[in-house]
XYZ file of C-alpha atoms in Angstrom:
538
model
C -72.669 48.404 46.274
C -70.079 46.111 44.836
C -67.283 47.598 42.757
C -67.656 47.417 38.977
C -64.348 49.007 38.023
C -63.153 46.367 35.662
C -61.178 46.890 32.490
C -64.295 45.965 30.505
C -66.317 48.667 32.263
C -63.670 51.263 31.613
C -63.369 50.491 27.928
C -67.128 50.686 27.539
C -67.662 53.854 29.541
C -64.676 56.025 28.760
C -65.595 56.899 25.191
C -66.841 60.295 26.330
C -64.425 63.170 26.924
C -64.417 66.342 28.952
C -62.987 69.636 27.725
C -62.600 72.693 29.929
C -60.090 74.627 32.003
C -59.971 75.102 35.766
C -57.473 76.413 38.284
C -57.374 76.035 42.065
C -54.512 77.232 44.206
C -55.238 74.932 47.133
C -56.574 71.370 47.468
C -60.275 71.325 48.321
C -61.462 70.230 51.735
C -64.256 68.182 50.150
C -64.430 65.780 47.273
C -65.398 67.501 44.015
C -67.651 66.443 41.162
C -67.560 67.618 37.558
C -70.229 69.815 35.995
C -72.737 67.748 34.030
C -72.411 67.454 30.266
C -74.728 65.917 27.719
C -72.349 63.088 26.927
C -71.316 62.125 30.440
C -74.245 60.069 31.701
C -71.820 57.182 32.107
C -70.433 59.015 35.147
C -73.551 58.021 37.025
C -72.130 54.500 37.115
C -68.998 55.708 38.904
C -69.376 55.241 42.671
C -68.694 58.323 44.746
C -66.219 58.296 47.600
C -68.809 57.467 50.261
C -69.875 54.409 48.281
C -66.259 53.283 47.867
C -65.660 53.558 51.611
C -68.897 51.800 52.468
C -68.189 48.999 50.011
C -64.756 48.392 51.565
C -66.047 48.182 55.139
C -62.934 49.943 56.395
C -62.823 51.404 59.910
C -60.559 54.237 60.970
C -59.203 57.241 59.073
C -58.961 57.585 55.302
C -57.168 60.586 53.804
C -56.457 61.225 50.154
C -55.530 63.899 47.643
C -55.116 63.836 43.861
C -53.674 66.551 41.613
C -53.143 67.010 37.876
C -49.373 67.156 37.404
C -49.396 69.385 34.318
C -51.746 72.116 35.539
C -51.371 71.773 39.306
C -55.167 71.582 39.642
C -56.301 69.744 42.764
C -59.071 67.368 41.714
C -60.245 65.660 44.914
C -59.179 65.580 48.520
C -60.528 64.485 51.886
C -58.913 64.693 55.322
C -55.903 65.858 53.328
C -54.284 67.771 56.218
C -54.542 64.886 58.695
C -51.159 63.519 59.797
C -51.128 59.740 59.230
C -48.224 57.263 59.263
C -47.128 56.929 55.625
C -45.486 53.548 56.266
C -43.198 52.534 53.401
C -44.712 55.033 50.964
C -42.304 57.447 52.687
C -39.480 55.689 50.835
C -40.518 57.646 47.732
C -39.611 60.855 49.570
C -36.380 59.298 50.871
C -35.456 58.342 47.297
C -36.028 61.923 46.135
C -33.944 63.188 49.056
C -30.996 60.921 48.262
C -31.163 61.624 44.526
C -31.171 65.376 45.081
C -28.430 65.528 47.718
C -26.101 62.736 46.557
C -26.938 62.477 42.851
C -28.061 59.408 40.862
C -24.480 58.363 40.027
C -23.254 58.382 43.627
C -21.512 55.188 44.737
C -20.563 53.907 48.187
C -17.080 52.612 48.946
C -16.024 49.981 51.478
C -12.260 49.953 52.013
C -9.526 47.808 53.478
C -6.894 50.220 54.807
C -3.383 49.408 56.029
C -1.774 51.719 58.597
C 1.699 50.455 57.798
C 3.750 49.077 54.941
C 3.494 45.479 53.779
C 6.655 43.447 54.411
C 6.854 39.814 53.328
C 3.066 39.640 53.085
C 2.444 41.059 56.565
C 0.903 44.476 57.192
C 3.252 46.324 59.567
C 0.420 47.930 61.472
C -3.345 47.536 61.535
C -5.705 46.376 58.810
C -8.957 48.346 58.901
C -12.312 47.480 57.351
C -13.868 50.916 56.822
C -17.566 51.229 56.095
C -18.719 53.830 53.608
C -22.495 53.614 53.914
C -23.099 50.842 51.352
C -26.496 49.262 52.191
C -26.009 46.435 49.674
C -22.693 44.978 50.893
C -22.887 41.209 51.397
C -20.631 38.332 52.380
C -19.723 37.660 48.753
C -18.443 41.236 48.462
C -16.285 40.751 51.549
C -15.141 37.469 50.025
C -13.990 39.235 46.860
C -12.129 41.804 48.973
C -10.413 39.011 50.898
C -9.549 37.225 47.637
C -7.933 40.404 46.297
C -5.992 40.708 49.535
C -4.684 37.173 49.040
C -3.832 37.889 45.397
C -1.790 40.878 46.601
C 0.266 38.439 48.668
C -0.976 39.539 52.098
C -1.086 36.750 54.664
C -1.478 38.553 57.973
C -1.065 41.672 60.100
C 1.450 42.658 62.749
C -1.049 44.864 64.515
C -4.775 44.338 64.847
C -7.796 43.972 62.608
C -10.096 46.944 63.177
C -13.568 47.894 61.955
C -14.643 51.505 61.445
C -18.410 51.979 61.110
C -18.314 55.395 59.499
C -19.996 58.710 60.316
C -23.605 57.553 60.528
C -25.512 57.540 63.824
C -25.550 54.098 65.403
C -28.749 52.537 66.656
C -29.564 48.932 67.633
C -32.927 48.953 65.800
C -34.823 51.194 63.419
C -37.973 51.084 65.559
C -37.599 49.795 69.139
C -41.329 49.038 69.306
C -41.089 46.178 66.797
C -40.725 42.533 67.912
C -37.126 41.495 68.552
C -37.014 38.841 65.833
C -38.234 40.673 62.721
C -35.503 40.885 60.111
C -36.762 44.162 58.658
C -35.824 46.019 61.862
C -32.030 45.643 62.175
C -29.357 47.795 63.744
C -27.817 50.664 61.803
C -24.432 52.258 61.361
C -22.183 53.293 58.482
C -21.461 49.668 57.620
C -23.981 46.970 56.765
C -23.707 43.343 55.744
C -26.426 41.131 54.274
C -28.930 43.885 55.136
C -27.750 43.427 58.731
C -29.439 40.077 59.031
C -28.167 36.666 60.077
C -29.503 33.450 58.592
C -30.880 31.067 61.247
C -31.532 27.505 60.073
C -32.599 24.411 61.973
C -32.913 20.679 61.303
C -34.353 18.143 63.736
C -32.125 15.135 64.321
C -32.140 12.069 66.577
C -30.544 14.033 69.430
C -32.450 17.299 69.122
C -32.013 20.199 66.763
C -28.949 21.155 64.760
C -28.899 24.932 64.295
C -26.680 27.260 62.289
C -26.258 31.045 62.333
C -24.602 32.235 59.137
C -23.733 35.378 57.237
C -25.241 33.772 54.165
C -24.851 34.973 50.586
C -24.653 33.156 47.240
C -21.016 31.962 47.416
C -19.942 32.513 50.991
C -21.916 31.196 53.942
C -19.630 31.741 56.931
C -20.732 30.782 60.414
C -20.922 33.752 62.749
C -19.948 34.085 66.382
C -21.493 37.478 67.030
C -24.995 35.919 67.117
C -25.916 32.690 68.901
C -29.091 30.601 69.092
C -30.295 28.112 71.711
C -33.349 25.875 71.341
C -35.319 25.923 74.598
C -38.120 23.584 75.691
C -40.930 26.046 76.349
C -44.312 27.024 74.930
C -43.660 30.704 74.455
C -42.562 33.224 73.577
C -41.265 31.910 70.260
C -38.082 34.040 70.456
C -36.168 35.869 73.133
C -33.280 38.257 72.592
C -30.561 39.484 74.953
C -27.619 41.805 74.456
C -24.991 39.820 76.323
C -21.200 40.066 76.444
C -21.005 41.851 73.113
C -23.154 39.279 71.329
C -26.720 38.908 70.071
C -27.967 36.009 72.198
C -31.166 34.360 70.949
C -33.364 31.532 72.162
C -36.244 29.875 70.328
C -39.098 27.721 71.610
C -38.638 24.118 70.494
C -42.357 23.630 69.960
C -42.440 26.333 67.273
C -39.773 24.823 65.027
C -41.237 21.741 63.389
C -38.931 19.408 61.462
C -36.790 22.012 59.694
C -36.809 25.583 58.500
C -34.965 28.868 58.295
C -35.469 32.613 58.664
C -33.498 35.836 58.783
C -32.975 37.476 62.155
C -31.840 41.070 62.656
C -28.278 41.960 63.595
C -27.964 44.624 66.299
C -24.188 45.216 65.908
C -23.403 45.811 62.248
C -19.698 46.571 62.734
C -18.811 43.507 64.820
C -20.944 41.362 62.465
C -19.061 42.533 59.379
C -15.731 42.083 61.193
C -16.670 38.593 62.368
C -17.626 37.480 58.848
C -14.511 38.985 57.249
C -12.170 37.266 59.702
C -13.824 33.898 59.001
C -13.619 34.353 55.228
C -10.008 35.576 55.416
C -8.964 32.562 57.465
C -10.556 30.260 54.890
C -8.149 31.873 52.389
C -5.134 31.388 54.725
C -5.011 35.047 55.761
C -4.388 35.129 59.496
C -6.330 37.904 61.229
C -7.035 38.420 64.926
C -10.576 38.974 66.210
C -12.059 42.246 65.036
C -11.906 45.355 67.228
C -14.121 48.421 66.809
C -12.649 51.920 66.427
C -14.446 55.275 66.575
C -12.150 57.294 64.342
C -10.281 56.497 61.170
C -6.478 56.833 61.313
C -4.357 57.596 58.299
C -3.265 54.796 56.029
C -3.300 53.394 52.527
C -6.364 51.808 50.929
C -5.308 48.368 49.745
C -8.698 47.198 48.458
C -11.795 49.254 47.574
C -15.218 47.750 46.930
C -17.597 50.066 45.047
C -21.362 49.703 45.146
C -23.769 50.029 42.239
C -24.872 53.567 41.446
C -27.443 55.174 43.727
C -30.228 55.136 41.141
C -29.970 51.344 40.817
C -29.867 50.924 44.588
C -32.973 53.077 44.991
C -34.861 51.204 42.289
C -34.323 47.961 44.198
C -35.212 49.689 47.471
C -38.550 50.809 46.036
C -39.228 47.405 44.500
C -38.482 45.373 47.621
C -39.255 48.083 50.190
C -35.959 47.511 51.996
C -35.940 49.389 55.282
C -32.197 49.229 55.851
C -31.490 50.709 52.415
C -33.892 53.577 53.043
C -32.305 54.372 56.395
C -28.737 54.240 55.118
C -29.248 56.317 51.965
C -31.278 58.773 54.026
C -28.500 59.075 56.593
C -25.916 59.445 53.827
C -27.877 62.379 52.434
C -28.271 63.965 55.867
C -24.567 63.661 56.654
C -23.760 65.192 53.269
C -26.072 68.127 54.044
C -25.380 68.712 57.726
C -22.326 66.712 58.775
C -22.297 63.912 61.377
C -25.565 63.542 63.313
C -26.183 61.905 66.654
C -29.364 59.926 65.960
C -31.680 58.532 63.330
C -34.342 61.034 64.368
C -31.911 63.889 63.794
C -31.253 62.532 60.307
C -34.993 62.307 59.611
C -35.426 65.881 60.873
C -32.860 67.001 58.288
C -34.911 65.266 55.604
C -38.031 67.051 56.908
C -36.282 70.396 56.477
C -35.243 69.449 52.955
C -38.821 68.403 52.142
C -40.083 71.851 53.126
C -37.327 73.638 51.192
C -37.311 71.544 48.016
C -40.729 69.888 47.796
C -42.919 72.615 49.245
C -44.250 70.395 52.022
C -45.873 72.150 54.961
C -45.623 69.756 57.882
C -43.613 66.542 57.333
C -43.023 64.736 60.630
C -40.783 61.803 59.784
C -38.719 60.194 62.558
C -36.989 57.742 60.226
C -36.361 57.314 56.489
C -38.234 54.035 55.947
C -41.626 54.758 57.506
C -41.299 51.796 59.867
C -42.178 53.796 62.977
C -45.777 54.882 63.435
C -44.412 58.016 65.107
C -43.708 59.236 61.557
C -46.578 61.305 60.159
C -47.350 62.855 56.799
C -50.415 64.404 55.198
C -51.954 63.286 51.925
C -51.759 66.899 50.773
C -48.002 67.063 51.379
C -47.344 63.712 49.742
C -49.484 64.214 46.644
C -48.376 67.827 46.266
C -44.699 66.895 46.445
C -45.103 64.169 43.837
C -47.009 66.520 41.569
C -44.256 69.139 41.793
C -41.438 66.733 40.991
C -43.164 64.949 38.122
C -40.698 64.622 35.275
C -37.718 64.060 37.576
C -35.944 60.756 38.108
C -38.394 59.253 40.609
C -41.214 57.926 38.493
C -39.055 55.646 36.274
C -37.782 53.804 39.361
C -41.161 53.347 41.043
C -42.585 49.875 40.667
C -45.752 49.311 38.634
C -48.840 48.565 40.702
C -51.600 46.589 38.991
C -55.335 46.686 39.441
C -57.036 43.310 39.735
C -59.837 41.743 37.758
C -62.989 40.177 39.201
C -61.074 36.968 39.971
C -58.307 38.782 41.822
C -55.729 38.462 39.036
C -53.484 41.456 38.275
C -54.533 43.215 35.075
C -51.156 43.907 33.512
C -52.770 45.139 30.301
C -55.248 47.454 32.030
C -55.285 50.884 30.322
C -55.018 52.500 33.750
C -51.280 52.615 34.547
C -50.035 53.109 38.102
C -46.468 53.752 39.281
C -46.424 54.037 43.040
C -44.958 53.115 46.404
C -46.992 50.977 48.722
C -46.839 51.112 52.503
C -48.012 48.527 55.028
C -47.957 48.464 58.807
C -50.436 46.775 61.093
C -53.682 48.739 60.597
C -51.863 51.270 58.418
C -51.933 51.196 54.631
C -50.644 53.750 52.134
C -50.225 54.180 48.427
C -48.640 57.206 46.768
C -47.470 57.819 43.248
C -48.800 58.484 39.757
C -51.796 57.203 37.838
C -51.929 57.621 34.069
C -55.410 57.565 32.552
C -55.995 55.762 29.251
C -55.950 59.087 27.414
C -52.579 59.927 28.915
C -53.482 62.365 31.685
C -51.071 61.977 34.627
C -52.317 62.464 38.171
C -50.244 62.457 41.344
C -52.018 60.989 44.359
C -51.691 59.821 47.924
C -54.075 57.577 49.867
C -53.265 57.145 53.571
C -55.412 54.952 55.807
C -55.016 54.054 59.463
C -56.907 52.660 62.404
C -54.826 53.911 65.336
C -57.248 52.562 67.923
C -56.835 48.970 66.723
C -53.080 49.406 66.273
C -52.768 50.647 69.855
C -54.305 47.405 71.143
C -51.526 45.234 69.700
C -48.909 44.049 72.164
C -45.275 44.119 71.089
C -45.256 40.318 70.939
C -48.308 40.239 68.646
C -46.967 42.695 66.090
C -45.624 40.026 63.761
C -49.090 38.479 63.246
C -51.782 40.566 64.960
C -55.387 39.376 64.683
C -57.467 41.295 62.183
C -54.592 43.165 60.544
C -54.604 41.249 57.267
C -58.353 41.658 56.845
C -58.155 45.378 57.568
C -55.294 45.744 55.107
C -57.380 44.081 52.418
C -60.160 46.594 53.064
C -57.700 49.479 52.788
C -56.519 48.174 49.425
C -60.118 48.052 48.211
C -60.362 51.753 49.046
C -57.164 52.449 47.107
C -58.379 50.447 44.143
C -61.771 52.125 44.119
C -60.326 55.629 44.315
C -57.794 55.006 41.553
C -60.422 53.595 39.227
C -62.733 56.490 40.040
C -60.068 59.082 39.276
C -58.972 57.367 36.069
C -62.557 57.477 34.780
C -63.684 60.797 36.151
C -60.546 62.734 35.266
C -59.505 60.911 32.111
C -59.262 64.322 30.409
C -59.593 67.859 31.721
C -62.786 68.521 33.682
C -64.491 71.523 35.241
C -64.717 70.897 39.003
C -67.401 72.448 41.135
C -67.601 72.398 44.958
C -69.891 69.734 46.395
C -70.920 68.620 49.878
C -68.347 66.616 51.797
C -68.667 63.048 50.576
C -65.647 61.530 52.280
C -66.202 61.743 56.033
C -63.971 59.683 58.245
C -65.431 56.210 58.627
C -66.577 55.320 62.126
C -64.456 54.048 64.154
C -47.581 50.173 60.452
C -41.878 45.171 54.577
C -40.265 49.708 55.171
C -42.774 47.360 57.179
C -44.846 45.037 59.530
C -45.277 42.220 56.959
C -47.522 39.610 58.566
C -45.980 36.959 56.322
C -42.660 36.773 58.173
C -43.301 33.505 60.019
C -40.787 31.404 61.904
C -39.843 29.516 58.744
C -39.700 32.515 56.418
C -36.672 32.592 54.124
C -37.783 35.041 51.433
C -34.925 36.370 49.297
C -36.293 39.932 49.184
C -35.236 41.775 52.347
C -38.522 43.493 53.238
C -40.937 42.694 50.406
C -44.363 44.023 51.295
C -47.622 42.160 51.091
C -49.985 42.397 48.127
C -48.318 44.863 45.730
C -51.294 44.568 43.373
C -54.571 46.312 44.139
């Protein structure tokens, strides 16, 4: 059957109310239905879960759970203990983790430190750029730091210019299984710049292509030396990457470029990238610095310039809005280091967050291997996700979740729909997730998680195909129809308190992963949002 969950249907059908009390200690293993009442014949028009799944045409696994946040009553669940990649919906848990461990007012500091006195404008020692875990640092911020250095009368250094990447584990990519060229999968350390992405732009001229590689921001757009690009006359692959002589060496197929375009490419060496950009900006201000050198420990010295980030709550709100993988990884690592001290890998940091999730959120079996959900090795159950959100309702998470809108019959977002949803989406190839809170028109708040995946189809994708795999967009659309149908069902069926009664299983698995695998990141993509996911509306 086709879905009829429009705003008009809701307003016409939801005049009836339910009044009763129920308590269940555990989520059910089957979907539940309310006991019949004289005034609830309209419920017959609400499709059950099997009808919603059939209408979507989805293939693979669908797991969900929904709980009343005030009473703790589990209302419906299916496959709720199945571990499924949560994709970027995991960022909601990462946000809770960072808020709890670091606090909403936490700020990150990036410092310029001198190891000697300043004599006649020259630092009598080394100048050190020290990262402090700020995921939002950009070239303009480094420009302001360099400008303040100039204002202080500093023109050079007697020693060297060093870069310290901080205490975070260093890794060349969040998920090594992603294609080389996707900008949402950069390297990580305790320093980041421009979300650890470099801006590649090309323009066809009479003698071939003119290309630039820049650390681009609003004011400063310095050319970089740490990443190079060569246009090669070949059919494919579109991009190649090589770690060569301390540089990110790229090539691109000439036939894929067209007349002109631009896109962000990931940076694998955050520290050298930040050092490279700072030296270029400093020289433009007549501050003479040698080429940057990396150091593994921070010597004593005096902080000459300190750049302070926005507060953590603001950073997390943007992270949840734009689904920025690098931000999730860096705030997650900051929280793990604060809890456990320096760690040797991203997986070790994620394991610390798993332990916290058990201790503080009551989760039973979180299996995250990162903080962004980019890797499909990360697993979570719908029960754990929905239960955690239900327990923390009333804390600082919900106000920073982005609104998610249902769509009308023409596909337009219904911003005035009486069903209100605050949630985190998640999208990988053949993986789709949505977790958060739905408020019914009569004000009942439900916490929910819907996790869908088709691991068989995902396993067929080669690494080179992961940017635009065949069939992934269609499958994702089907998964969103499931999410939409379930949310509309719950908002109608559980608009006010109901009396649930066990029923036969009605949500069997159908026959048979942007922080994300956004299919929209084409060769010419130059979107301002770092990892904005596809289709935030349902």
